[in-house]
Amino acid sequence: MAEIKVPELAESITEGTIAQWLKKPGDYVEKGETICELETDKVNVEIMAEESGVLQQLLANEGDTVAVGQAIAIIGEGAAEPTAALQAAPQPVDETETAAPADRAEQPAPQPVAVAQAPGQRPIASPAARKMAREKGIDLTQVPTADPLGRVRKQDVASFAVQPAAPQPAPQAAPTPAAIPAAEAGKPVIREKMSRRRQTIAKRLLEVTQTTAMLTTFNEIDMSAVIDLRKRKKDKFFEEHDVRLGFMSFFVKAAVAALKKYPYVNAEIQGDEILLKKYYDIGVAVSTDEGLVVPVVRDCDRKNFAEIERDIAELAAKARSNKLSLADLQGGTFTITNGGVFGSLLSTPLLNGPQVGILGMHSIKLRPVAVDEERIENRPMMYVALSYDHRIIDGKEAVGFLKTVKDLIENPEDLLLES
């Protein structure tokens, strides 16, 4: 018999949340087989069995926070050895199963599951019910169920969520009616618990705003030349490299050229020292259902357009399927984010600490532009923004950096020479 423990994840990650058990007590598992998914601050990690055997007991439930090195399950040889808690637990039932009205009439009146639980014991509930309860911020011990064994099902949680909350004992220092938020004074609300990743994003962004002297400078870029180049070369590019030519590779290469010209934008503050980085690992922000993540494209100064586009596509696919590794997210020197894909016209991107610069791209819009003193033409224009840490980057450098990016994008031939 052996314990399955939370493995070492990364230097900055000490705990995680059990997102989903993929095996249940009594299941036979092979060595190296995934038994559960752990949600950490940055990525989801699959926990694997270190030896073959029967899963005897789960020591943590879905939604529980567990620390690195903590035992979360017991695996052994032969048949499962149910504990007292497991003996009391019923077999999983089909979430779609329903009982006829006549059958329900023979069952005891619905009672909160908490009535049948010993002190400190968790309520019996299906994984789907636990997940819905976490999302809606519902205490499972307060959910009534018609099941004779007291198990809570998904439909019980759904029914409880749309009912008025049961009266709760008044706290010792009850707020006065005037102090109750209007949204909760008899109004329908939904209370959701923040995911671990969203909590981490919120914490890091708040730290950035409180610990840096962030400032943003703006410019606009005429995208005509790049758009024309893509139209002429995209088919041949795809045939030769089996990857599509997008705008992001142009901006990555332009950013690398600008970082070489203005090295403090590629730096980091460590105490009273400035760490100037002579490598160019560019983070590319990707939006996922769980929140924004920033996987890193390595050594962009040594890669051509096709290699950069391929890396971006692969990292984006991994991000949206929750397959990013910790190594994919660590060590970036500068970040590019493209709010334009969602229609953003202009925004102020927040720094991705400990980096001191981030470039924001926005949507391309046709706007009238003065070509010379006599002519005005409609041109595809993009606003760009550079947020930077004013502690080590002066306005002159920031404006010069953004002007360099603008000049290279508007003259892509020069960008090819810079590469």
mmCIF file with all atom_site columns, N, CA and C in Angstrom, residues 205-253:
data_model
loop_
_atom_site.group_PDB
_atom_site.id
_atom_site.type_symbol
_atom_site.label_atom_id
_atom_site.label_alt_id
_atom_site.label_comp_id
_atom_site.label_asym_id
_atom_site.label_entity_id
_atom_site.label_seq_id
_atom_site.pdbx_PDB_ins_code
_atom_site.Cartn_x
_atom_site.Cartn_y
_atom_site.Cartn_z
_atom_site.occupancy
_atom_site.B_iso_or_equiv
_atom_site.pdbx_formal_charge
_atom_site.auth_seq_id
_atom_site.auth_comp_id
_atom_site.auth_asym_id
_atom_site.auth_atom_id
_atom_site.pdbx_PDB_model_num
ATOM 1   N N  . LEU A 1 205 ? -2.053 41.330 -10.811 1.00 0.00 ? 205 LEU A N  1
ATOM 2   C CA . LEU A 1 205 ? -2.320 42.619 -11.433 1.00 0.00 ? 205 LEU A CA 1
ATOM 3   C C  . LEU A 1 205 ? -2.410 43.726 -10.396 1.00 0.00 ? 205 LEU A C  1
ATOM 4   N N  . LEU A 1 206 ? -2.961 43.406 -9.232  1.00 0.00 ? 206 LEU A N  1
ATOM 5   C CA . LEU A 1 206 ? -3.020 44.403 -8.164  1.00 0.00 ? 206 LEU A CA 1
ATOM 6   C C  . LEU A 1 206 ? -1.613 44.741 -7.679  1.00 0.00 ? 206 LEU A C  1
ATOM 7   N N  . GLU A 1 207 ? -0.761 43.732 -7.568  1.00 0.00 ? 207 GLU A N  1
ATOM 8   C CA . GLU A 1 207 ? 0.622  43.967 -7.144  1.00 0.00 ? 207 GLU A CA 1
ATOM 9   C C  . GLU A 1 207 ? 1.345  44.873 -8.138  1.00 0.00 ? 207 GLU A C  1
ATOM 10  N N  . VAL A 1 208 ? 1.102  44.642 -9.437  1.00 0.00 ? 208 VAL A N  1
ATOM 11  C CA . VAL A 1 208 ? 1.757  45.459 -10.466 1.00 0.00 ? 208 VAL A CA 1
ATOM 12  C C  . VAL A 1 208 ? 1.369  46.927 -10.322 1.00 0.00 ? 208 VAL A C  1
ATOM 13  N N  . THR A 1 209 ? 0.073  47.182 -10.126 1.00 0.00 ? 209 THR A N  1
ATOM 14  C CA . THR A 1 209 ? -0.376 48.571 -10.015 1.00 0.00 ? 209 THR A CA 1
ATOM 15  C C  . THR A 1 209 ? 0.136  49.243 -8.749  1.00 0.00 ? 209 THR A C  1
ATOM 16  N N  . GLN A 1 210 ? 0.435  48.452 -7.722  1.00 0.00 ? 210 GLN A N  1
ATOM 17  C CA . GLN A 1 210 ? 0.865  49.021 -6.441  1.00 0.00 ? 210 GLN A CA 1
ATOM 18  C C  . GLN A 1 210 ? 2.379  49.123 -6.299  1.00 0.00 ? 210 GLN A C  1
ATOM 19  N N  . THR A 1 211 ? 3.134  48.349 -7.089  1.00 0.00 ? 211 THR A N  1
ATOM 20  C CA . THR A 1 211 ? 4.586  48.293 -6.896  1.00 0.00 ? 211 THR A CA 1
ATOM 21  C C  . THR A 1 211 ? 5.382  48.858 -8.067  1.00 0.00 ? 211 THR A C  1
ATOM 22  N N  . THR A 1 212 ? 4.721  49.298 -9.134  1.00 0.00 ? 212 THR A N  1
ATOM 23  C CA . THR A 1 212 ? 5.443  49.870 -10.266 1.00 0.00 ? 212 THR A CA 1
ATOM 24  C C  . THR A 1 212 ? 4.952  51.290 -10.540 1.00 0.00 ? 212 THR A C  1
ATOM 25  N N  . ALA A 1 213 ? 5.811  52.048 -11.218 1.00 0.00 ? 213 ALA A N  1
ATOM 26  C CA . ALA A 1 213 ? 5.423  53.387 -11.658 1.00 0.00 ? 213 ALA A CA 1
ATOM 27  C C  . ALA A 1 213 ? 5.026  53.279 -13.123 1.00 0.00 ? 213 ALA A C  1
ATOM 28  N N  . MET A 1 214 ? 3.845  52.706 -13.372 1.00 0.00 ? 214 MET A N  1
ATOM 29  C CA . MET A 1 214 ? 3.442  52.381 -14.735 1.00 0.00 ? 214 MET A CA 1
ATOM 30  C C  . MET A 1 214 ? 2.904  53.603 -15.466 1.00 0.00 ? 214 MET A C  1
ATOM 31  N N  . LEU A 1 215 ? 3.335  53.744 -16.698 1.00 0.00 ? 215 LEU A N  1
ATOM 32  C CA . LEU A 1 215 ? 2.887  54.823 -17.560 1.00 0.00 ? 215 LEU A CA 1
ATOM 33  C C  . LEU A 1 215 ? 2.685  54.238 -18.958 1.00 0.00 ? 215 LEU A C  1
ATOM 34  N N  . THR A 1 216 ? 1.812  54.835 -19.758 1.00 0.00 ? 216 THR A N  1
ATOM 35  C CA . THR A 1 216 ? 1.523  54.313 -21.092 1.00 0.00 ? 216 THR A CA 1
ATOM 36  C C  . THR A 1 216 ? 1.674  55.413 -22.126 1.00 0.00 ? 216 THR A C  1
ATOM 37  N N  . THR A 1 217 ? 2.309  55.065 -23.237 1.00 0.00 ? 217 THR A N  1
ATOM 38  C CA . THR A 1 217 ? 2.405  55.980 -24.373 1.00 0.00 ? 217 THR A CA 1
ATOM 39  C C  . THR A 1 217 ? 1.747  55.317 -25.587 1.00 0.00 ? 217 THR A C  1
ATOM 40  N N  . PHE A 1 218 ? 1.199  56.133 -26.487 1.00 0.00 ? 218 PHE A N  1
ATOM 41  C CA . PHE A 1 218 ? 0.401  55.622 -27.611 1.00 0.00 ? 218 PHE A CA 1
ATOM 42  C C  . PHE A 1 218 ? 0.949  56.121 -28.942 1.00 0.00 ? 218 PHE A C  1
ATOM 43  N N  . ASN A 1 219 ? 0.627  55.372 -29.986 1.00 0.00 ? 219 ASN A N  1
ATOM 44  C CA . ASN A 1 219 ? 0.938  55.781 -31.351 1.00 0.00 ? 219 ASN A CA 1
ATOM 45  C C  . ASN A 1 219 ? -0.049 55.076 -32.271 1.00 0.00 ? 219 ASN A C  1
ATOM 46  N N  . GLU A 1 220 ? 0.001  55.374 -33.547 1.00 0.00 ? 220 GLU A N  1
ATOM 47  C CA . GLU A 1 220 ? -0.850 54.681 -34.508 1.00 0.00 ? 220 GLU A CA 1
ATOM 48  C C  . GLU A 1 220 ? -0.010 54.232 -35.685 1.00 0.00 ? 220 GLU A C  1
ATOM 49  N N  . ILE A 1 221 ? -0.409 53.106 -36.270 1.00 0.00 ? 221 ILE A N  1
ATOM 50  C CA . ILE A 1 221 ? 0.370  52.499 -37.352 1.00 0.00 ? 221 ILE A CA 1
ATOM 51  C C  . ILE A 1 221 ? -0.509 52.324 -38.580 1.00 0.00 ? 221 ILE A C  1
ATOM 52  N N  . ASP A 1 222 ? 0.017  52.716 -39.701 1.00 0.00 ? 222 ASP A N  1
ATOM 53  C CA . ASP A 1 222 ? -0.639 52.469 -40.989 1.00 0.00 ? 222 ASP A CA 1
ATOM 54  C C  . ASP A 1 222 ? -0.302 51.038 -41.401 1.00 0.00 ? 222 ASP A C  1
ATOM 55  N N  . MET A 1 223 ? -1.301 50.177 -41.419 1.00 0.00 ? 223 MET A N  1
ATOM 56  C CA . MET A 1 223 ? -1.082 48.758 -41.673 1.00 0.00 ? 223 MET A CA 1
ATOM 57  C C  . MET A 1 223 ? -1.131 48.404 -43.162 1.00 0.00 ? 223 MET A C  1
ATOM 58  N N  . SER A 1 224 ? -1.204 49.391 -44.035 1.00 0.00 ? 224 SER A N  1
ATOM 59  C CA . SER A 1 224 ? -1.376 49.137 -45.472 1.00 0.00 ? 224 SER A CA 1
ATOM 60  C C  . SER A 1 224 ? -0.298 48.221 -46.030 1.00 0.00 ? 224 SER A C  1
ATOM 61  N N  . ALA A 1 225 ? 0.963  48.500 -45.721 1.00 0.00 ? 225 ALA A N  1
ATOM 62  C CA . ALA A 1 225 ? 2.070  47.750 -46.307 1.00 0.00 ? 225 ALA A CA 1
ATOM 63  C C  . ALA A 1 225 ? 2.062  46.295 -45.854 1.00 0.00 ? 225 ALA A C  1
ATOM 64  N N  . VAL A 1 226 ? 1.818  46.071 -44.570 1.00 0.00 ? 226 VAL A N  1
ATOM 65  C CA . VAL A 1 226 ? 1.791  44.699 -44.057 1.00 0.00 ? 226 VAL A CA 1
ATOM 66  C C  . VAL A 1 226 ? 0.604  43.925 -44.637 1.00 0.00 ? 226 VAL A C  1
ATOM 67  N N  . ILE A 1 227 ? -0.542 44.578 -44.701 1.00 0.00 ? 227 ILE A N  1
ATOM 68  C CA . ILE A 1 227 ? -1.719 43.916 -45.266 1.00 0.00 ? 227 ILE A CA 1
ATOM 69  C C  . ILE A 1 227 ? -1.484 43.532 -46.724 1.00 0.00 ? 227 ILE A C  1
ATOM 70  N N  . ASP A 1 228 ? -0.869 44.439 -47.470 1.00 0.00 ? 228 ASP A N  1
ATOM 71  C CA . ASP A 1 228 ? -0.573 44.152 -48.871 1.00 0.00 ? 228 ASP A CA 1
ATOM 72  C C  . ASP A 1 228 ? 0.427  43.009 -48.994 1.00 0.00 ? 228 ASP A C  1
ATOM 73  N N  . LEU A 1 229 ? 1.449  43.013 -48.140 1.00 0.00 ? 229 LEU A N  1
ATOM 74  C CA . LEU A 1 229 ? 2.452  41.942 -48.164 1.00 0.00 ? 229 LEU A CA 1
ATOM 75  C C  . LEU A 1 229 ? 1.824  40.593 -47.834 1.00 0.00 ? 229 LEU A C  1
ATOM 76  N N  . ARG A 1 230 ? 0.945  40.553 -46.846 1.00 0.00 ? 230 ARG A N  1
ATOM 77  C CA . ARG A 1 230 ? 0.282  39.304 -46.472 1.00 0.00 ? 230 ARG A CA 1
ATOM 78  C C  . ARG A 1 230 ? -0.594 38.785 -47.605 1.00 0.00 ? 230 ARG A C  1
ATOM 79  N N  . LYS A 1 231 ? -1.296 39.683 -48.276 1.00 0.00 ? 231 LYS A N  1
ATOM 80  C CA . LYS A 1 231 ? -2.157 39.256 -49.385 1.00 0.00 ? 231 LYS A CA 1
ATOM 81  C C  . LYS A 1 231 ? -1.330 38.616 -50.502 1.00 0.00 ? 231 LYS A C  1
ATOM 82  N N  . ARG A 1 232 ? -0.158 39.182 -50.747 1.00 0.00 ? 232 ARG A N  1
ATOM 83  C CA . ARG A 1 232 ? 0.667  38.680 -51.851 1.00 0.00 ? 232 ARG A CA 1
ATOM 84  C C  . ARG A 1 232 ? 1.407  37.388 -51.501 1.00 0.00 ? 232 ARG A C  1
ATOM 85  N N  . LYS A 1 233 ? 1.734  37.214 -50.226 1.00 0.00 ? 233 LYS A N  1
ATOM 86  C CA . LYS A 1 233 ? 2.615  36.119 -49.830 1.00 0.00 ? 233 LYS A CA 1
ATOM 87  C C  . LYS A 1 233 ? 1.955  35.013 -49.009 1.00 0.00 ? 233 LYS A C  1
ATOM 88  N N  . LYS A 1 234 ? 0.718  35.220 -48.563 1.00 0.00 ? 234 LYS A N  1
ATOM 89  C CA . LYS A 1 234 ? 0.150  34.273 -47.592 1.00 0.00 ? 234 LYS A CA 1
ATOM 90  C C  . LYS A 1 234 ? -0.021 32.865 -48.163 1.00 0.00 ? 234 LYS A C  1
ATOM 91  N N  . ASP A 1 235 ? -0.432 32.737 -49.432 1.00 0.00 ? 235 ASP A N  1
ATOM 92  C CA . ASP A 1 235 ? -0.639 31.405 -50.005 1.00 0.00 ? 235 ASP A CA 1
ATOM 93  C C  . ASP A 1 235 ? 0.685  30.659 -50.154 1.00 0.00 ? 235 ASP A C  1
ATOM 94  N N  . LYS A 1 236 ? 1.680  31.333 -50.678 1.00 0.00 ? 236 LYS A N  1
ATOM 95  C CA . LYS A 1 236 ? 2.991  30.709 -50.835 1.00 0.00 ? 236 LYS A CA 1
ATOM 96  C C  . LYS A 1 236 ? 3.602  30.392 -49.475 1.00 0.00 ? 236 LYS A C  1
ATOM 97  N N  . PHE A 1 237 ? 3.411  31.293 -48.524 1.00 0.00 ? 237 PHE A N  1
ATOM 98  C CA . PHE A 1 237 ? 3.928  31.086 -47.174 1.00 0.00 ? 237 PHE A CA 1
ATOM 99  C C  . PHE A 1 237 ? 3.320  29.820 -46.578 1.00 0.00 ? 237 PHE A C  1
ATOM 100 N N  . PHE A 1 238 ? 2.009  29.640 -46.748 1.00 0.00 ? 238 PHE A N  1
ATOM 101 C CA . PHE A 1 238 ? 1.327  28.466 -46.184 1.00 0.00 ? 238 PHE A CA 1
ATOM 102 C C  . PHE A 1 238 ? 1.795  27.191 -46.882 1.00 0.00 ? 238 PHE A C  1
ATOM 103 N N  . GLU A 1 239 ? 1.978  27.246 -48.193 1.00 0.00 ? 239 GLU A N  1
ATOM 104 C CA . GLU A 1 239 ? 2.434  26.074 -48.932 1.00 0.00 ? 239 GLU A CA 1
ATOM 105 C C  . GLU A 1 239 ? 3.824  25.630 -48.475 1.00 0.00 ? 239 GLU A C  1
ATOM 106 N N  . GLU A 1 240 ? 4.689  26.591 -48.204 1.00 0.00 ? 240 GLU A N  1
ATOM 107 C CA . GLU A 1 240 ? 6.071  26.260 -47.856 1.00 0.00 ? 240 GLU A CA 1
ATOM 108 C C  . GLU A 1 240 ? 6.236  25.876 -46.395 1.00 0.00 ? 240 GLU A C  1
ATOM 109 N N  . HIS A 1 241 ? 5.447  26.480 -45.514 1.00 0.00 ? 241 HIS A N  1
ATOM 110 C CA . HIS A 1 241 ? 5.677  26.289 -44.076 1.00 0.00 ? 241 HIS A CA 1
ATOM 111 C C  . HIS A 1 241 ? 4.521  25.619 -43.343 1.00 0.00 ? 241 HIS A C  1
ATOM 112 N N  . ASP A 1 242 ? 3.397  25.408 -44.021 1.00 0.00 ? 242 ASP A N  1
ATOM 113 C CA . ASP A 1 242 ? 2.221  24.764 -43.412 1.00 0.00 ? 242 ASP A CA 1
ATOM 114 C C  . ASP A 1 242 ? 1.755  25.514 -42.163 1.00 0.00 ? 242 ASP A C  1
ATOM 115 N N  . VAL A 1 243 ? 1.857  26.812 -42.193 1.00 0.00 ? 243 VAL A N  1
ATOM 116 C CA . VAL A 1 243 ? 1.354  27.659 -41.116 1.00 0.00 ? 243 VAL A CA 1
ATOM 117 C C  . VAL A 1 243 ? 0.955  28.992 -41.736 1.00 0.00 ? 243 VAL A C  1
ATOM 118 N N  . ARG A 1 244 ? -0.066 29.612 -41.189 1.00 0.00 ? 244 ARG A N  1
ATOM 119 C CA . ARG A 1 244 ? -0.563 30.865 -41.769 1.00 0.00 ? 244 ARG A CA 1
ATOM 120 C C  . ARG A 1 244 ? 0.281  32.050 -41.307 1.00 0.00 ? 244 ARG A C  1
ATOM 121 N N  . LEU A 1 245 ? 0.417  33.006 -42.190 1.00 0.00 ? 245 LEU A N  1
ATOM 122 C CA . LEU A 1 245 ? 1.158  34.230 -41.890 1.00 0.00 ? 245 LEU A CA 1
ATOM 123 C C  . LEU A 1 245 ? 0.195  35.240 -41.274 1.00 0.00 ? 245 LEU A C  1
ATOM 124 N N  . GLY A 1 246 ? 0.394  35.544 -39.998 1.00 0.00 ? 246 GLY A N  1
ATOM 125 C CA . GLY A 1 246 ? -0.465 36.491 -39.302 1.00 0.00 ? 246 GLY A CA 1
ATOM 126 C C  . GLY A 1 246 ? 0.255  37.799 -39.018 1.00 0.00 ? 246 GLY A C  1
ATOM 127 N N  . PHE A 1 247 ? -0.425 38.679 -38.313 1.00 0.00 ? 247 PHE A N  1
ATOM 128 C CA . PHE A 1 247 ? 0.190  39.963 -37.951 1.00 0.00 ? 247 PHE A CA 1
ATOM 129 C C  . PHE A 1 247 ? 1.168  39.826 -36.786 1.00 0.00 ? 247 PHE A C  1
ATOM 130 N N  . MET A 1 248 ? 0.917  38.833 -35.906 1.00 0.00 ? 248 MET A N  1
ATOM 131 C CA . MET A 1 248 ? 1.695  38.771 -34.681 1.00 0.00 ? 248 MET A CA 1
ATOM 132 C C  . MET A 1 248 ? 3.183  38.575 -34.929 1.00 0.00 ? 248 MET A C  1
ATOM 133 N N  . SER A 1 249 ? 3.553  37.775 -35.940 1.00 0.00 ? 249 SER A N  1
ATOM 134 C CA . SER A 1 249 ? 4.980  37.567 -36.193 1.00 0.00 ? 249 SER A CA 1
ATOM 135 C C  . SER A 1 249 ? 5.664  38.860 -36.597 1.00 0.00 ? 249 SER A C  1
ATOM 136 N N  . PHE A 1 250 ? 4.963  39.735 -37.331 1.00 0.00 ? 250 PHE A N  1
ATOM 137 C CA . PHE A 1 250 ? 5.536  41.033 -37.693 1.00 0.00 ? 250 PHE A CA 1
ATOM 138 C C  . PHE A 1 250 ? 5.805  41.867 -36.441 1.00 0.00 ? 250 PHE A C  1
ATOM 139 N N  . PHE A 1 251 ? 4.849  41.864 -35.522 1.00 0.00 ? 251 PHE A N  1
ATOM 140 C CA . PHE A 1 251 ? 5.013  42.663 -34.301 1.00 0.00 ? 251 PHE A CA 1
ATOM 141 C C  . PHE A 1 251 ? 6.070  42.061 -33.368 1.00 0.00 ? 251 PHE A C  1
ATOM 142 N N  . VAL A 1 252 ? 6.178  40.743 -33.346 1.00 0.00 ? 252 VAL A N  1
ATOM 143 C CA . VAL A 1 252 ? 7.227  40.119 -32.537 1.00 0.00 ? 252 VAL A CA 1
ATOM 144 C C  . VAL A 1 252 ? 8.599  40.506 -33.060 1.00 0.00 ? 252 VAL A C  1
ATOM 145 N N  . LYS A 1 253 ? 8.791  40.409 -34.370 1.00 0.00 ? 253 LYS A N  1
ATOM 146 C CA . LYS A 1 253 ? 10.093 40.770 -34.942 1.00 0.00 ? 253 LYS A CA 1
ATOM 147 C C  . LYS A 1 253 ? 10.374 42.261 -34.782 1.00 0.00 ? 253 LYS A C  1
#
